[in-house]
XYZ file of C-alpha atoms in Angstrom:
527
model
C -8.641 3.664 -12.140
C -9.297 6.092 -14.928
C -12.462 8.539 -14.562
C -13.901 9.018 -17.922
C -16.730 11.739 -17.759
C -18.563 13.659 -20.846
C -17.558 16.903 -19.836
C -19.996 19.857 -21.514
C -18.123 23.022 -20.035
C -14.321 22.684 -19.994
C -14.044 24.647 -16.960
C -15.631 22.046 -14.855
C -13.288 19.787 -16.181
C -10.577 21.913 -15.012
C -12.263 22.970 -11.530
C -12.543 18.926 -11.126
C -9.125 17.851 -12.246
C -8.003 20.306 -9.052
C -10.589 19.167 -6.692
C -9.810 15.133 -7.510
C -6.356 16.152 -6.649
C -6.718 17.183 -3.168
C -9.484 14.527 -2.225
C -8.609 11.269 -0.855
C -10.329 7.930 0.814
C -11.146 8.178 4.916
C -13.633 5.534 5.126
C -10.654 3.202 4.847
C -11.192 -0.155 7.345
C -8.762 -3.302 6.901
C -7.818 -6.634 7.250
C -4.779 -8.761 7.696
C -3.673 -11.640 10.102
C -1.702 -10.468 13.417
C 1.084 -12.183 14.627
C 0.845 -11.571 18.794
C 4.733 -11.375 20.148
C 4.275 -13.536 23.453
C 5.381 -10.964 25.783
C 5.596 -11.379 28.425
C 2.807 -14.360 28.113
C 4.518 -17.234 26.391
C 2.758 -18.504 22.944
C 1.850 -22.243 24.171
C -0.319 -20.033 26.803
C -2.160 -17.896 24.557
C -2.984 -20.815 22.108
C -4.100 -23.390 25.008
C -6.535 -20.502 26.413
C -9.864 -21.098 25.277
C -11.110 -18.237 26.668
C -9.235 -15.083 27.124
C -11.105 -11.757 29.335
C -9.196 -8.437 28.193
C -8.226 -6.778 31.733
C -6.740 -3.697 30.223
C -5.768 -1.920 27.016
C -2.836 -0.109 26.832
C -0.408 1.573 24.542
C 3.325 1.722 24.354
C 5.702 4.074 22.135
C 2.837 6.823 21.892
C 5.339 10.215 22.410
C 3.071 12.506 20.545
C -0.350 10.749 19.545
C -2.968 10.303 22.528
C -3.422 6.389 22.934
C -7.371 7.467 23.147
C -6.910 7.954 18.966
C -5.244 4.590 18.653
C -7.534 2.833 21.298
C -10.318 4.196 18.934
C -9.311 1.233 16.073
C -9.587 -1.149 18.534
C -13.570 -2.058 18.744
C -13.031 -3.839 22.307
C -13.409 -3.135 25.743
C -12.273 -3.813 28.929
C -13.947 -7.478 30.101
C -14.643 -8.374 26.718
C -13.427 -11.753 25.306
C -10.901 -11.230 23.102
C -11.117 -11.640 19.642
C -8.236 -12.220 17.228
C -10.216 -11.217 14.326
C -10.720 -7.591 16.162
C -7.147 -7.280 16.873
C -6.282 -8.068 13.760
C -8.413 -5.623 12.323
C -7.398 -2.794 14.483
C -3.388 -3.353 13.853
C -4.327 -2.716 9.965
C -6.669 -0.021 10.673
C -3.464 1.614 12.414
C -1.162 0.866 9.610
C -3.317 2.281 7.134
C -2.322 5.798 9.507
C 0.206 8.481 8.241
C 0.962 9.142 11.933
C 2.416 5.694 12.669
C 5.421 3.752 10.935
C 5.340 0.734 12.663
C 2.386 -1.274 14.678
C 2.631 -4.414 16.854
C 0.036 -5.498 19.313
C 1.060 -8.458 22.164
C -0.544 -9.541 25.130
C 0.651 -9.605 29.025
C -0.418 -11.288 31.694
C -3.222 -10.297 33.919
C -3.665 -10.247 37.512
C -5.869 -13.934 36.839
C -5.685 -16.704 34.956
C -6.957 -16.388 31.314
C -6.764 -12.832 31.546
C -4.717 -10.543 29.605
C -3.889 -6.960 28.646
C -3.435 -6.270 25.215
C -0.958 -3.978 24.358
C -0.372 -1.806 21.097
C 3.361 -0.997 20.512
C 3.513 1.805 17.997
C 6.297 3.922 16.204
C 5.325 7.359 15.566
C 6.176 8.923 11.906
C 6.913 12.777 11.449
C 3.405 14.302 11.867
C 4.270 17.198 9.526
C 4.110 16.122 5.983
C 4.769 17.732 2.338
C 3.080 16.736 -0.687
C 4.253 17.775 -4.293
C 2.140 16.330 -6.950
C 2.685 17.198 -11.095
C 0.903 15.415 -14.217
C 0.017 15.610 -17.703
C -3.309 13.688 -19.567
C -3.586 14.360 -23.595
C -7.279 12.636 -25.182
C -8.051 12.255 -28.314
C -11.910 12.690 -29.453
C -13.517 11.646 -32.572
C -16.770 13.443 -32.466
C -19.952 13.376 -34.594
C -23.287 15.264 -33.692
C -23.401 15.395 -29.716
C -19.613 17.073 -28.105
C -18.294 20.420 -27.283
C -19.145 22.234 -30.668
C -20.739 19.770 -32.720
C -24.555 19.497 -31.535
C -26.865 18.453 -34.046
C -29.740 20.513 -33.965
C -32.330 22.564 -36.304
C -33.461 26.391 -35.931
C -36.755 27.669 -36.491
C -38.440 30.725 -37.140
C -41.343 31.493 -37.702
C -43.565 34.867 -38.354
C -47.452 35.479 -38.911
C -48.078 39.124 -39.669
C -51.886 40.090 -39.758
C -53.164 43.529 -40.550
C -57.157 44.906 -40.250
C -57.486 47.902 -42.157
C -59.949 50.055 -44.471
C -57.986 49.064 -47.352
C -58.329 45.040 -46.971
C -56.886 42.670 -44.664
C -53.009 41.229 -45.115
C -51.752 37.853 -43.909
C -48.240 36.815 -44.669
C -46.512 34.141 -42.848
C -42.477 33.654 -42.934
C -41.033 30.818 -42.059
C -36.909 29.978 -41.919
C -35.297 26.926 -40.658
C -31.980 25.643 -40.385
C -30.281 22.778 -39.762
C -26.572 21.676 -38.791
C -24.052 18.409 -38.289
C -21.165 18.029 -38.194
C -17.852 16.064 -37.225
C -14.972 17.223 -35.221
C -11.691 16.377 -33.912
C -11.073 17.423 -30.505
C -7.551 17.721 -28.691
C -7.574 18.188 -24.964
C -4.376 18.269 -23.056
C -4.084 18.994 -19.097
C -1.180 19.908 -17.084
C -1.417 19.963 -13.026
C 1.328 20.731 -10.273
C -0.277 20.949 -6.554
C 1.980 21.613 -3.215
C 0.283 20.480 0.410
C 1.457 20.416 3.680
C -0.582 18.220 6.650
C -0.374 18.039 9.926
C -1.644 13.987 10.583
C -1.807 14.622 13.835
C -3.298 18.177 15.025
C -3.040 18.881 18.550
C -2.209 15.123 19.198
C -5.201 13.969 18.903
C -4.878 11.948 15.280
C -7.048 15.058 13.420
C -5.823 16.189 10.211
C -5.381 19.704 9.030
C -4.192 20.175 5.288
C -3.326 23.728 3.518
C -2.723 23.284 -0.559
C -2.303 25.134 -2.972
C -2.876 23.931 -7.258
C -2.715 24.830 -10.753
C -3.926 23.693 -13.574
C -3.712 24.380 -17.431
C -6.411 22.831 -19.786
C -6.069 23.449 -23.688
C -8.264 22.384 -26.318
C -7.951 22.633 -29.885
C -10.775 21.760 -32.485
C -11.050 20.979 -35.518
C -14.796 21.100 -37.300
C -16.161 20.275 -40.474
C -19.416 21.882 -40.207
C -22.696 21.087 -42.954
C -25.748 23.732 -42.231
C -29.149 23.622 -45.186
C -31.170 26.985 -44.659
C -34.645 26.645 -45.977
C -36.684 30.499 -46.339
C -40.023 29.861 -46.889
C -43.012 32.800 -47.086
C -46.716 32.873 -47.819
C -49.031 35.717 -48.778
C -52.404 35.769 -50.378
C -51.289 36.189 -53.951
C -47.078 34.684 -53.734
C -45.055 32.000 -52.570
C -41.576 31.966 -52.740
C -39.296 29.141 -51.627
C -35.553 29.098 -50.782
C -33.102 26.104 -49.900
C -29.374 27.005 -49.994
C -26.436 24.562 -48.382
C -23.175 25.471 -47.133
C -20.257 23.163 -45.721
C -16.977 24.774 -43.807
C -14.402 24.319 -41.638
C -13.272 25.887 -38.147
C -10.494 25.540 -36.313
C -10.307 27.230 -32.724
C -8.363 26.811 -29.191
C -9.542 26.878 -25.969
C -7.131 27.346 -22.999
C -8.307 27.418 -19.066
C -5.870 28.437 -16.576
C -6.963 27.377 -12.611
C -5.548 28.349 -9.682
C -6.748 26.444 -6.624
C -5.927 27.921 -2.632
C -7.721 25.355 -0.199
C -8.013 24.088 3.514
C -8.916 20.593 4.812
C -9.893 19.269 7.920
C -10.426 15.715 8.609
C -12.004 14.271 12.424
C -11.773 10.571 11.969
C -13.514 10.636 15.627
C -15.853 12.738 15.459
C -17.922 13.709 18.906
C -15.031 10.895 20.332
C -16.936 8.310 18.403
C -14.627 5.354 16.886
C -17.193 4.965 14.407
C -18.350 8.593 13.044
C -15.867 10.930 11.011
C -15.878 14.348 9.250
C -14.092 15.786 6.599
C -14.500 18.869 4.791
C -12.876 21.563 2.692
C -12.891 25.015 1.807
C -11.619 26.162 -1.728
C -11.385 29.189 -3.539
C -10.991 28.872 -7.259
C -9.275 31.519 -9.980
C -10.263 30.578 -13.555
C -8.692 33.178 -16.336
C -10.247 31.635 -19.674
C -8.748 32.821 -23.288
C -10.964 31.799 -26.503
C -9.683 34.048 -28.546
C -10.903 37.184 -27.268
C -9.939 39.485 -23.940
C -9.398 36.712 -21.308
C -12.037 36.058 -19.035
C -11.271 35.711 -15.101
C -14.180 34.558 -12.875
C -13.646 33.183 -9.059
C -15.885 31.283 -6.656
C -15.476 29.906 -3.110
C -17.042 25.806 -2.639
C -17.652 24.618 0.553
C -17.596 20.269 0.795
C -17.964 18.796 3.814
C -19.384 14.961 3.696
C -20.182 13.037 7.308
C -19.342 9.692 7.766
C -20.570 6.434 10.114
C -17.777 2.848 9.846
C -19.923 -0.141 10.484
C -19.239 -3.946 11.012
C -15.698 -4.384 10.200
C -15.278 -3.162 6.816
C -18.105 -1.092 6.029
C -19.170 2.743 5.864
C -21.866 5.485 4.714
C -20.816 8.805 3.815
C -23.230 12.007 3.382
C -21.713 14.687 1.184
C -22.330 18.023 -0.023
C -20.352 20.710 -1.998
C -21.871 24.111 -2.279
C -20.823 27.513 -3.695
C -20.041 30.349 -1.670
C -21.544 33.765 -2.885
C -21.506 32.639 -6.775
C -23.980 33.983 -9.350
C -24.123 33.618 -12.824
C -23.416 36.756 -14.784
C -26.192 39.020 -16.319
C -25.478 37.569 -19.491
C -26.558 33.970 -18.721
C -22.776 32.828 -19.466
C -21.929 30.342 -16.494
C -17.684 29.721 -16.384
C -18.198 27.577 -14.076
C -21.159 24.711 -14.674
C -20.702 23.932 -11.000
C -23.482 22.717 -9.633
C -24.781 22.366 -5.980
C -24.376 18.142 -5.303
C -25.255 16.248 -3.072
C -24.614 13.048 -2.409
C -24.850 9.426 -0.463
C -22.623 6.476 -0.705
C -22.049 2.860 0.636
C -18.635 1.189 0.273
C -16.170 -1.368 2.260
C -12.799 -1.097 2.330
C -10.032 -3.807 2.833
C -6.813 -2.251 1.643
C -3.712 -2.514 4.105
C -1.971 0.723 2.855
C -4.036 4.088 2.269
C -0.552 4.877 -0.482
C 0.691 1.698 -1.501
C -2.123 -1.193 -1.014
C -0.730 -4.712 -2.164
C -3.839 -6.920 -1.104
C -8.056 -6.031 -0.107
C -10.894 -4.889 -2.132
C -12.339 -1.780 -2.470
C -15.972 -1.704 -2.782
C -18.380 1.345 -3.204
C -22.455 2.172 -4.497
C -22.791 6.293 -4.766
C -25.738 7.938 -5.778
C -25.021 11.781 -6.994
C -27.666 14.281 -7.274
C -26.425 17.731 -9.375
C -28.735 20.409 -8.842
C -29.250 24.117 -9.712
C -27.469 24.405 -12.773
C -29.920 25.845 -15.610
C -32.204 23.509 -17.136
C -29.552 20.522 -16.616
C -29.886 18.897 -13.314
C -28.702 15.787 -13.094
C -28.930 11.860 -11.076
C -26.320 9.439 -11.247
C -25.035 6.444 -9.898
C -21.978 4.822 -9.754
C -20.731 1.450 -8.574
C -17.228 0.436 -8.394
C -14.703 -2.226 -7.552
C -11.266 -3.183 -7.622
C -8.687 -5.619 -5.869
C -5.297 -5.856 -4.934
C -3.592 -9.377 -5.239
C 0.314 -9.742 -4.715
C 2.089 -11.705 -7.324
C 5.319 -11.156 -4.994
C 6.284 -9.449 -2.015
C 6.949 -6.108 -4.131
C 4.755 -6.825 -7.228
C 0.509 -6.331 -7.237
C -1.744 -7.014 -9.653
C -4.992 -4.388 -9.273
C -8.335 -5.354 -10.723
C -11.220 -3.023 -11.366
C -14.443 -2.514 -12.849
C -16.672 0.869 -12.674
C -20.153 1.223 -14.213
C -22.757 4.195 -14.219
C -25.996 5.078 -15.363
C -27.198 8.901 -15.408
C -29.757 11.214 -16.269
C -29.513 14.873 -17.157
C -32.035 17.401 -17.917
C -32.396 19.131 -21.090
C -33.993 22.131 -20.948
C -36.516 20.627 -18.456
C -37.574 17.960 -16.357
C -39.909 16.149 -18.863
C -36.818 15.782 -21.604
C -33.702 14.046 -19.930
C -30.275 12.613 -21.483
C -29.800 9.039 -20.823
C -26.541 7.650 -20.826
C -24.409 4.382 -19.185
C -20.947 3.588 -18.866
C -19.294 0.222 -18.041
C -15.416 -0.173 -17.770
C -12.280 -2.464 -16.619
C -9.534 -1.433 -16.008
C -5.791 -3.240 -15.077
C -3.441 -2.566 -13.285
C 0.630 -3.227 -12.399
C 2.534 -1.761 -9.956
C 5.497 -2.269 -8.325
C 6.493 -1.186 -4.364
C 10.358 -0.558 -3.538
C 11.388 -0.484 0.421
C 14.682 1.954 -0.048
C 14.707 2.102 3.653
C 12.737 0.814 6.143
C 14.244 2.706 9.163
C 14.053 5.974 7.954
C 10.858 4.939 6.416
C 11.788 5.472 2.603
C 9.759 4.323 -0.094
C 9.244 4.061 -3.737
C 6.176 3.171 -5.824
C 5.701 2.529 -9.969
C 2.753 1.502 -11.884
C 1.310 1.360 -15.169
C -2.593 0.445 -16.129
C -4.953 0.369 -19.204
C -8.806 0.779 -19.194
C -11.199 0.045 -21.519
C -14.967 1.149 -21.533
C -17.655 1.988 -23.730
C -20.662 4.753 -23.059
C -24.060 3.904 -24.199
C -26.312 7.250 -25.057
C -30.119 7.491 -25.284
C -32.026 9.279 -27.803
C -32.271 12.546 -27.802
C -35.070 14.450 -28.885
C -36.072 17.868 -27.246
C -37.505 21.033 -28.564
C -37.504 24.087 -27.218
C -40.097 26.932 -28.599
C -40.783 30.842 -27.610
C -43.925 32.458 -28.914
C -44.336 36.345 -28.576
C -47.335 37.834 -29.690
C -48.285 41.726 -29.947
C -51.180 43.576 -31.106
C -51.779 47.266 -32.206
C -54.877 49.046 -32.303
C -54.537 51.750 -34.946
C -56.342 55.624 -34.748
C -58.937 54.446 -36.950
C -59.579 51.322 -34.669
C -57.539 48.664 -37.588
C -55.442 46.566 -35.956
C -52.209 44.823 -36.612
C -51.291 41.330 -35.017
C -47.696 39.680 -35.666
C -47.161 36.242 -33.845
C -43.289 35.604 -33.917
C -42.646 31.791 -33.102
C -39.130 30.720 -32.338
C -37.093 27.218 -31.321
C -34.719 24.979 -31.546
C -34.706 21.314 -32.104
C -32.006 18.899 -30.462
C -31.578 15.357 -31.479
C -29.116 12.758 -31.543
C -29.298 8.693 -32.290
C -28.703 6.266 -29.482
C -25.231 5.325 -30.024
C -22.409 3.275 -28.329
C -19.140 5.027 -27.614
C -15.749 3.615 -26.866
C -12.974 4.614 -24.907
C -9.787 3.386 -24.000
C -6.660 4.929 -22.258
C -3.260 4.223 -20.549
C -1.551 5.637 -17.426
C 1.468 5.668 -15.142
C 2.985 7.047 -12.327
C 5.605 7.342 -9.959
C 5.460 8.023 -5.997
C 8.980 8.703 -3.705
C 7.772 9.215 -0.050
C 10.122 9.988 2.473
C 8.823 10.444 6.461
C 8.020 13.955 5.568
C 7.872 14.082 1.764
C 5.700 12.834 -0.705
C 6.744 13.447 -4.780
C 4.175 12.257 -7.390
C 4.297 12.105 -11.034
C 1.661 10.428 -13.256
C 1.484 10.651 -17.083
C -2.183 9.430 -19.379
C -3.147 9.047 -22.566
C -7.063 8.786 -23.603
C -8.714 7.843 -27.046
C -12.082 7.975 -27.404
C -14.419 7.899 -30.642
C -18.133 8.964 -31.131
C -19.801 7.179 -34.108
């Protein structure tokens, strides 16, 4: 499903384009009915068996992978009474695995009556995969009063000059004020290729370890029409003069972003043994060369993500995560590239997908709550519920359903003044899976989806005002006092914004090569 976000620094939108790329979905858990081949225990057995104690679990086909890791989707244990709804759980949760091409769990006999040993038959898949992922996204904006260049605002000044001396006293007071709107037509095109390699299955013991590398070129042409009244204004004892003057004109500018991406990944999904705790985290280093027209810019930071994870029940997880930057400042001249923030964040979800690639039925269920912090007078809360669901029309042929909605809160300029804002949007999706070969585990994958949404702003209303004042005693004890006031004024209407957009893609995965192409096209007017 889409991700629309209101992005105020185009660099973040290009530092998050990369990082989406790389991330994926751990806290996976599904569901599907098992078929149990009767061997050696013959079917009529296992069905008249009211009662069935496990005696052992085992694992057959395992040349590579420890049968601890695959055990560890199994929530049973030895002298338990089986249950089918466990087993099937734990054959899904193993197909969901890039390690494994094939899973089948049976039942033997055990050494008494009623008893059995379950046994997982697995085929292993190459652990040593390649990933090469390219895409393009083009949006159109529409934009009046709040986006990228076009703030609505108004600019005061203000000046009280007082002077004690033998010759009389003087008090003049200047004041100047501006104000600005205007509407703009925004551009914004993105081009990404990432390369990964990832070994599914480090040390045999079903850990990942990823190494990628990304690019990424954002461009963004506008096109302003911008309307600014200047008011002058000053007072003395014995004048008053009063100036209004109006002035309308267009600009026209680019914008282009270039990202380079080097990052590591490493993903426990047993963390201290446990079946139910996992870990992932990431360490990226980012290389942003920006070109506005001037000498091009090149700024760099390190993140460090890492998020901790506990699976619950038999479809459920919470997730702690944080991403922090690694020795990053903000210039001396206040200029952040960047707009990076330190988050943190906490999430609840289930998960009932049967493929972690491909997933043709389940739901996919999650409630985050996202707290941005340290970023200048704009930290920010959100949270963000979403769902979709996979049916199959055919063996080959899903339908995907979805629905996201948000509501955040930003800062501006303090604590006491915050941006208001909501989002609700569907989205729906077709896709179509191809088996090219089964055996050698070759695979194709097509879809193409449309969202619509719409973005509901608050009011805006802020003001933000300096006062300096100075005084001078003179030699023959006159003084002079000037009080120099200055601000600015932001505002905006409450307003509701539409969106709507269209993507595809296309996926060929062999046993040790994934290719990815998606295309998307974005409209989106501000009114």
């Amino acid at each position: 499903m889409f991700k629309r976000f209101l992005a105020k620094n185009t660099i973040a939108l290009s530092v998050s384009a990369t990082l989406l790329i790389a991330q994926q979905t751990h806290a996976q858990v599904v569901e599907s009915r098992v078929n149990f081949s009767a061997e050696p225990a013959s079917q009529a057995d296992i069905v008249k068996a009211k009662v069935l104690i496990i005696d052992d679990i085992i694992c057959s086909g395992n040349k590579d992978t420890d049968c601890e890791f695959i055990l560890k989707k199994y929530y049973q244990t030895i002298g338990d009474v089986l249950d089918p709804n466990e087993v099937a759980d734990a054959q899904l949760r193993l197909g969901t695995l890039f390690q494994l091409t094939d899973t089948n769990v049976y039942l033997e006999k055990g050494e008494q009556r009623d008893h059995v040993i379950v046994v997982f038959a697995v085929q292993e898949a190459n652990n040593i995969q390649y990933e090469v992922s390219s895409g393009f996204q083009f949006s159109d904006f529409n934009e009046n009063d709040y986006v990228y260049d076009c703030i609505g605002y108004s600019a005061d000044y203000q000046r009280h000059y007082y002077q004690e001396s033998p010759t009389g006293i003087t008090d003049t007071r200047q004041i100047d004020s501006e104000y600005k709107d205007c509407d703009t037509q925004a551009d914004l095109s993105s081009f990404y290729v990432t390369s990964k390699v990832t070994d599914f299955n480090f040390l045999g013991t079903g850990k990942e370890l990823s190494f990628f590398l990304s690019y990424n070129d954002f461009e963004r042409d506008v096109d302003s029409r911008v309307n600014t009244l200047t008011t002058n204004e000053y007072y003395s004892s014995d004048n008053y003069t009063f100036e209004q003057s109006t002035e309308s004109y267009s600009n026209s500018h680019s914008q282009q972003h270039d990202t380079k991406v080097i990052g590591l990944r490493y993903f426990d999904p047993h963390l201290f043994g446990s079946a139910h705790y996992y870990l992932d985290s990431s360490l990226n280093y980012y290389s942003v060369e920006t070109d506005v027209g001037a000498d091009p810019d090149n700024n760099n930071l390190t993140a460090f993500d890492i998020a901790l994870g506990y699976r619950f029940g038999r479809h459920s997880y919470f997730t702690l995560a944080t991403s922090q930057l690694i020795g990053y400042e903000i210039p001396s001249d206040g200029t952040d590239y960047f707009n990076v923030p330190d988050r943190y964040s906490f999430s609840y979800g289930w998960n009932t997908e049967n493929d972690a690639l491909f997933p043709s039925q389940g739901e996919d269920f999650s409630v985050k709550a996202i707290f941005n912090r340290d970023i200048p007078e704009s930290d920010s809360d959100e949270l963000v519920v979403s769902y979709q669901k996979h049916t199959g029309l055919s063996a080959d042929n899903i339908i995907t359903l979805g629905a996201q909605t948000s509501l955040k809160q930003q800062d501006v300029f303090d604590k006491d003044n915050a941006d208001k804002s909501a989002l609700a949007e569907v989205s729906l999706r077709f896709s179509r899976n191809n088996i090219i070969s089964k055996v050698s585990g070759v695979y194709s994958h097509w879809f193409i989806g449309v969202n619509l949404g719409v973005i509901y702003q608050d009011d805006v209303d802020v003001s933000s005002y300096q006062t300096r004042i100075s005084e001078y005693i003179h030699e023959d004890n006159s003084k002079t006092i000037t009080n120099d006031t200055t601000g600015r004024h932001y505002f905006r209407d409450n307003e509701a914004n539409y969106f709507a957009g269209l993507q595809a893609g296309y996926t060929y995965q062999t046993q040790s090569v994934i290719y990815r192409f998606t295309l998307g096209y974005n409209q989106q007017d501000f009114d």
